[in-house]
GROMACS .gro file of C-alpha atoms in nm:
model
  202
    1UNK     CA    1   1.938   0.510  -1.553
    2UNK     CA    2   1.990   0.149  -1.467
    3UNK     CA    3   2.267   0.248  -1.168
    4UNK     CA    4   1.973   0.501  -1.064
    5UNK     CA    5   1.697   0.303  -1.064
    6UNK     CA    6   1.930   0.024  -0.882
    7UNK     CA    7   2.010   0.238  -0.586
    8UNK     CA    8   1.643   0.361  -0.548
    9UNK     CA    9   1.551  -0.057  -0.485
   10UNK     CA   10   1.843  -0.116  -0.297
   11UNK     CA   11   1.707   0.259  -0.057
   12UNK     CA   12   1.376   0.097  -0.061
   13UNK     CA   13   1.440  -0.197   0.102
   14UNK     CA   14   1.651  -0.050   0.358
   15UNK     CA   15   1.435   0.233   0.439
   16UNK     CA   16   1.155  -0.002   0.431
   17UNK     CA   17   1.394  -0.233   0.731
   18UNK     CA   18   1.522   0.037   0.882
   19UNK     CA   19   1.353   0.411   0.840
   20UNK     CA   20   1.519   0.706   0.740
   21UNK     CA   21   1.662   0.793   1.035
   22UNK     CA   22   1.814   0.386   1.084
   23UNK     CA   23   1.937   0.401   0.725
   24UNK     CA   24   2.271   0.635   0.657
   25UNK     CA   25   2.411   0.655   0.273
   26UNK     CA   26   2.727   0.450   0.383
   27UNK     CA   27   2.527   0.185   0.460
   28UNK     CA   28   2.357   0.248   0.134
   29UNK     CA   29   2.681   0.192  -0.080
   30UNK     CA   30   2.779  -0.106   0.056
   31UNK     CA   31   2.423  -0.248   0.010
   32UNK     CA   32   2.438  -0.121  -0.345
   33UNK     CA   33   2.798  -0.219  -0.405
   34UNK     CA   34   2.894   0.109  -0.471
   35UNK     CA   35   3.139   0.375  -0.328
   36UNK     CA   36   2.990   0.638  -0.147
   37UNK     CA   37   3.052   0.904  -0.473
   38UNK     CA   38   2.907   0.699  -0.702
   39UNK     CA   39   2.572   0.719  -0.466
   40UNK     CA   40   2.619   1.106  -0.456
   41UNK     CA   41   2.678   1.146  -0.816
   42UNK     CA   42   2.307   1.052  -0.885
   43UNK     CA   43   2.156   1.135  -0.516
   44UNK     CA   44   2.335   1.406  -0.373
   45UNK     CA   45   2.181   1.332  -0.029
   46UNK     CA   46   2.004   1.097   0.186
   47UNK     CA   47   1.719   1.304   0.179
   48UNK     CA   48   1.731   1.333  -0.230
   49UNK     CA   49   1.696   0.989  -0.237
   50UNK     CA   50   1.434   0.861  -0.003
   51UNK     CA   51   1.193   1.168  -0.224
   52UNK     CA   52   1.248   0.909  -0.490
   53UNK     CA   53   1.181   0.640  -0.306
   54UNK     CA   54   0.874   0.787  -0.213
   55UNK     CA   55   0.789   0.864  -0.549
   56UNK     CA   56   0.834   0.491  -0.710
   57UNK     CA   57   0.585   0.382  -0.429
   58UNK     CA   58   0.337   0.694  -0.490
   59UNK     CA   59   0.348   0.575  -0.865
   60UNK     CA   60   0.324   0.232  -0.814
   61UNK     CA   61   0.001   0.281  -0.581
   62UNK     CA   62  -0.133   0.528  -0.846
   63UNK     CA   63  -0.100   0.253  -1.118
   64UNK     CA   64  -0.286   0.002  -0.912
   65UNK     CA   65  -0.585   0.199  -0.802
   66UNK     CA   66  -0.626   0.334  -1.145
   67UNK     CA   67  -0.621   0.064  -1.309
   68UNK     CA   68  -0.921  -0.135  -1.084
   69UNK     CA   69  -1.084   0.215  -1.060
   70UNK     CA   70  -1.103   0.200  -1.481
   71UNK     CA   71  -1.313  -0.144  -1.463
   72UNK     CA   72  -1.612   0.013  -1.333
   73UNK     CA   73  -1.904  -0.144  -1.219
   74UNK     CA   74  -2.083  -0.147  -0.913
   75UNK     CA   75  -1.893   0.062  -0.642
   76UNK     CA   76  -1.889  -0.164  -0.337
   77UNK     CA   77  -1.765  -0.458  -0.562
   78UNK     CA   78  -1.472  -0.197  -0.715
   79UNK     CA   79  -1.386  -0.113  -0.362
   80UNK     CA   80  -1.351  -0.490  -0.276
   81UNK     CA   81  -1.102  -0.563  -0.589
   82UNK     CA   82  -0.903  -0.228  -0.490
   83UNK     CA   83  -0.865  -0.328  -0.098
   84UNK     CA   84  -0.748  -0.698  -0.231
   85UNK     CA   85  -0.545  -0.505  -0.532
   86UNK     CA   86  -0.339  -0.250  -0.244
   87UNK     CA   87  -0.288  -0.603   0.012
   88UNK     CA   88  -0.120  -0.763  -0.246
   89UNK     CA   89   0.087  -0.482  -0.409
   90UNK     CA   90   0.180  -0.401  -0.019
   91UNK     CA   91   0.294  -0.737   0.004
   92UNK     CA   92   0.531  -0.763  -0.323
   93UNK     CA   93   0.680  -0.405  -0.351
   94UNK     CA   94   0.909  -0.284  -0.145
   95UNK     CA   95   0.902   0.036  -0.292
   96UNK     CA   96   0.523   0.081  -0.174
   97UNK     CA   97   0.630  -0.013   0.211
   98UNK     CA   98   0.913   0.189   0.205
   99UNK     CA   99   0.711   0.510   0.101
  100UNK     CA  100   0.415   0.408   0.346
  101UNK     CA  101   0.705   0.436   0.664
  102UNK     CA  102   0.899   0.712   0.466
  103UNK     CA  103   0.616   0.948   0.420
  104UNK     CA  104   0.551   0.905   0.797
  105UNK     CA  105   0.858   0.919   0.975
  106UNK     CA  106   1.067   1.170   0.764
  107UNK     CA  107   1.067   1.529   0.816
  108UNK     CA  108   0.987   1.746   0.480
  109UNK     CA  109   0.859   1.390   0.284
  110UNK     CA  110   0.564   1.441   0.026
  111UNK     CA  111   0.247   1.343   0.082
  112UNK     CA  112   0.163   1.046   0.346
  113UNK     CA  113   0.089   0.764   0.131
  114UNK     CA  114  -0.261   0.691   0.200
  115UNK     CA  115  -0.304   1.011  -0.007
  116UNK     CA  116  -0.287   0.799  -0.325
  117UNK     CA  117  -0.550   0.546  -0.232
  118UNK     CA  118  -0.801   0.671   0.062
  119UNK     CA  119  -0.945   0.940  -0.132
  120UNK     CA  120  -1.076   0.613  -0.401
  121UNK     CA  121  -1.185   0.429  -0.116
  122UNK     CA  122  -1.362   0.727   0.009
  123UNK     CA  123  -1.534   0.793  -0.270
  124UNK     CA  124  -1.632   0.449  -0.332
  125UNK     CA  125  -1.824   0.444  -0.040
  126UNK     CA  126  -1.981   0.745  -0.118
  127UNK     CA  127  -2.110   0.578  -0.483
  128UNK     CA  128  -2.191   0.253  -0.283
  129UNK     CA  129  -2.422   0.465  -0.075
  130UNK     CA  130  -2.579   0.636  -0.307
  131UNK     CA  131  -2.658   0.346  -0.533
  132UNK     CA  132  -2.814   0.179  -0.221
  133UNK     CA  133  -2.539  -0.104  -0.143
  134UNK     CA  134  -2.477   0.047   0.229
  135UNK     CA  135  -2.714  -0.084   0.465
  136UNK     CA  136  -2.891   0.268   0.533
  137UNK     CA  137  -2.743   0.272   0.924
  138UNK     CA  138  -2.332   0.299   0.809
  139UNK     CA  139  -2.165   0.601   0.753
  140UNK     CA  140  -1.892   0.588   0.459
  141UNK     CA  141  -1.660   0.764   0.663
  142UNK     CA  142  -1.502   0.501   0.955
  143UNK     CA  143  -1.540   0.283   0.724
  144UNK     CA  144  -1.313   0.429   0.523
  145UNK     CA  145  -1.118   0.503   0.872
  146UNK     CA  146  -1.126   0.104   0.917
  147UNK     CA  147  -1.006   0.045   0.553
  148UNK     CA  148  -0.708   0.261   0.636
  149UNK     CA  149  -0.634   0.061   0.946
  150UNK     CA  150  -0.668  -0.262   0.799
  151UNK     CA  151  -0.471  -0.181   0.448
  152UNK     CA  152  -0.210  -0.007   0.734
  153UNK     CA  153  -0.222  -0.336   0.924
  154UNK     CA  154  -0.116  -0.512   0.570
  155UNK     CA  155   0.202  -0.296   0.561
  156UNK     CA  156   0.339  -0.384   0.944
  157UNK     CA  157   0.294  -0.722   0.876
  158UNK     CA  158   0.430  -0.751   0.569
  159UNK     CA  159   0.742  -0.551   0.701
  160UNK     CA  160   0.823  -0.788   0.985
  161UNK     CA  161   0.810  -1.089   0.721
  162UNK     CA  162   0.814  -1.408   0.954
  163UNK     CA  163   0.601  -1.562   0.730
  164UNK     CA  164   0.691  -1.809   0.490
  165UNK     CA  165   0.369  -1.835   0.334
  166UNK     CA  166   0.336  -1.578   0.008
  167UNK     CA  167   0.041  -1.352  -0.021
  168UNK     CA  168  -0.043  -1.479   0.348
  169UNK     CA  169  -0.086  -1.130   0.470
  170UNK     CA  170  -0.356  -1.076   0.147
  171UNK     CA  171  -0.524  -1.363   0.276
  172UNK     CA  172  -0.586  -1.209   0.631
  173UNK     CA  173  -0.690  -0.926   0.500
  174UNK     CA  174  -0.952  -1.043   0.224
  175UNK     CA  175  -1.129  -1.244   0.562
  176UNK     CA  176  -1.114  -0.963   0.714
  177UNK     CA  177  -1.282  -0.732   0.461
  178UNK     CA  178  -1.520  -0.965   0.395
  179UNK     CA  179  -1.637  -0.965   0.754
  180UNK     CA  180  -1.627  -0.600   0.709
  181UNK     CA  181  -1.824  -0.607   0.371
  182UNK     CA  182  -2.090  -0.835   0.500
  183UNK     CA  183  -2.182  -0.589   0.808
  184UNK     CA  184  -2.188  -0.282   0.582
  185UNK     CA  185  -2.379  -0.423   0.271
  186UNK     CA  186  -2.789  -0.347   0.276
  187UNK     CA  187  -3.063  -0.547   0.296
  188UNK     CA  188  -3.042  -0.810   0.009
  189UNK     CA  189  -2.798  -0.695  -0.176
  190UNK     CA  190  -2.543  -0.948  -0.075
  191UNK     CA  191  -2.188  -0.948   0.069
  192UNK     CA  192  -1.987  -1.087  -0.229
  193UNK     CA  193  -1.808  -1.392  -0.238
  194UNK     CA  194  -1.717  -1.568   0.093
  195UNK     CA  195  -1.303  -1.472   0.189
  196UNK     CA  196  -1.158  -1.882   0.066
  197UNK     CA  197  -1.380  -1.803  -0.292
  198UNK     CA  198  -1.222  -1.416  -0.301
  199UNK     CA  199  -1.002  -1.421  -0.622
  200UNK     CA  200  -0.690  -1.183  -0.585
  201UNK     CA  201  -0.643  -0.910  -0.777
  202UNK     CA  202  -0.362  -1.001  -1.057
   0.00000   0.00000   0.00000
């Protein structure tokens, strides 16, 4: 279990560099130290393993949004914490990116990644709406389309890494959904805390 779950972090930082089609198993095995049938024992194919790449990210994501989803409270405020919460799990697991470009560029992958979080967000907005924090004029859904860009936007950036600063990439993106939150929240309900006050989701 230990060589397995070795090879699936060493595969998700090179698909997450490279994509499938830039990453080849011999290039694998050297990253992992390995000959190539010791790779092939566990993952008979390329394909075999970049499924369980995708998987560690799908579960990862799952455990994140479930566990802000489980705090409850008021909808627009859970939405906030969850958009920080993806930003910064984006930004420190390179299992997560790797699925995010996996379940895009490879042929017969699972379900695109966004599956495991936009639905949440979605429905967030719906229960914001309904318990009157949308200013009457939005419509839940491009917001949730602009969610998707921005979290999206979180994953390129992390990916190309030429910052130094850590969690810099969280930081952009809590501004920016504050902007966002302040021109979607009604009337007097308020736009939560200003984006240098934002605490980040542990």
């Amino acid at each position: 279990m230990r060589t397995r779950n070795h090879l699936i972090s060493v595969a998700a930082a090179e698909f997450d560099r490279n994509g499938y089609d830039g990453t080849s198993l011999s290039r694998l095995s050297r990253s992992a130290d390995m000959s190539i049938g010791a790779v092939t024992f566990h993952f008979s194919a390329k394909g075999e393993l970049a499924s369980a790449v995708e998987n560690a990210g799908r579960s990862a994501t799952r455990r994140v949004v479930e566990g802000v989803t489980a705090r409850g409270g008021p909808a627009l405020d859970t939405l906030s914490a969850l958009v920080l919460a993806l930003g910064r799990l984006v930004e420190t697991d390179v299992a997560v990116r790797a699925a995010a470009r996996l379940t895009q560029e490879r042929a017969g992958a699972g379900p695109e990644w966004c599956c495991c979080w936009l639905p949440e967000v979605r429905e967030l907005l719906e229960q914001a709406a309904a318990q009157g924090q949308l200013d009457p004029e939005v419509d839940p859904r491009p917001v949730a389309l602009l969610t998707a860009h921005l979290v999206g936007g979180v994953v390129a950036r992390a990916r190309r890494g030429r910052s130094e600063r850590p969690d810099e990439a969280t930081g952009e993106l809590g501004e920016l959904w504050w902007l966002v939150r302040r021109s979607i929240t009604a009337p007097g309900e308020g736009s939560g805390e200003g984006p240098a006050d934002t605490e980040m989701p542990k």
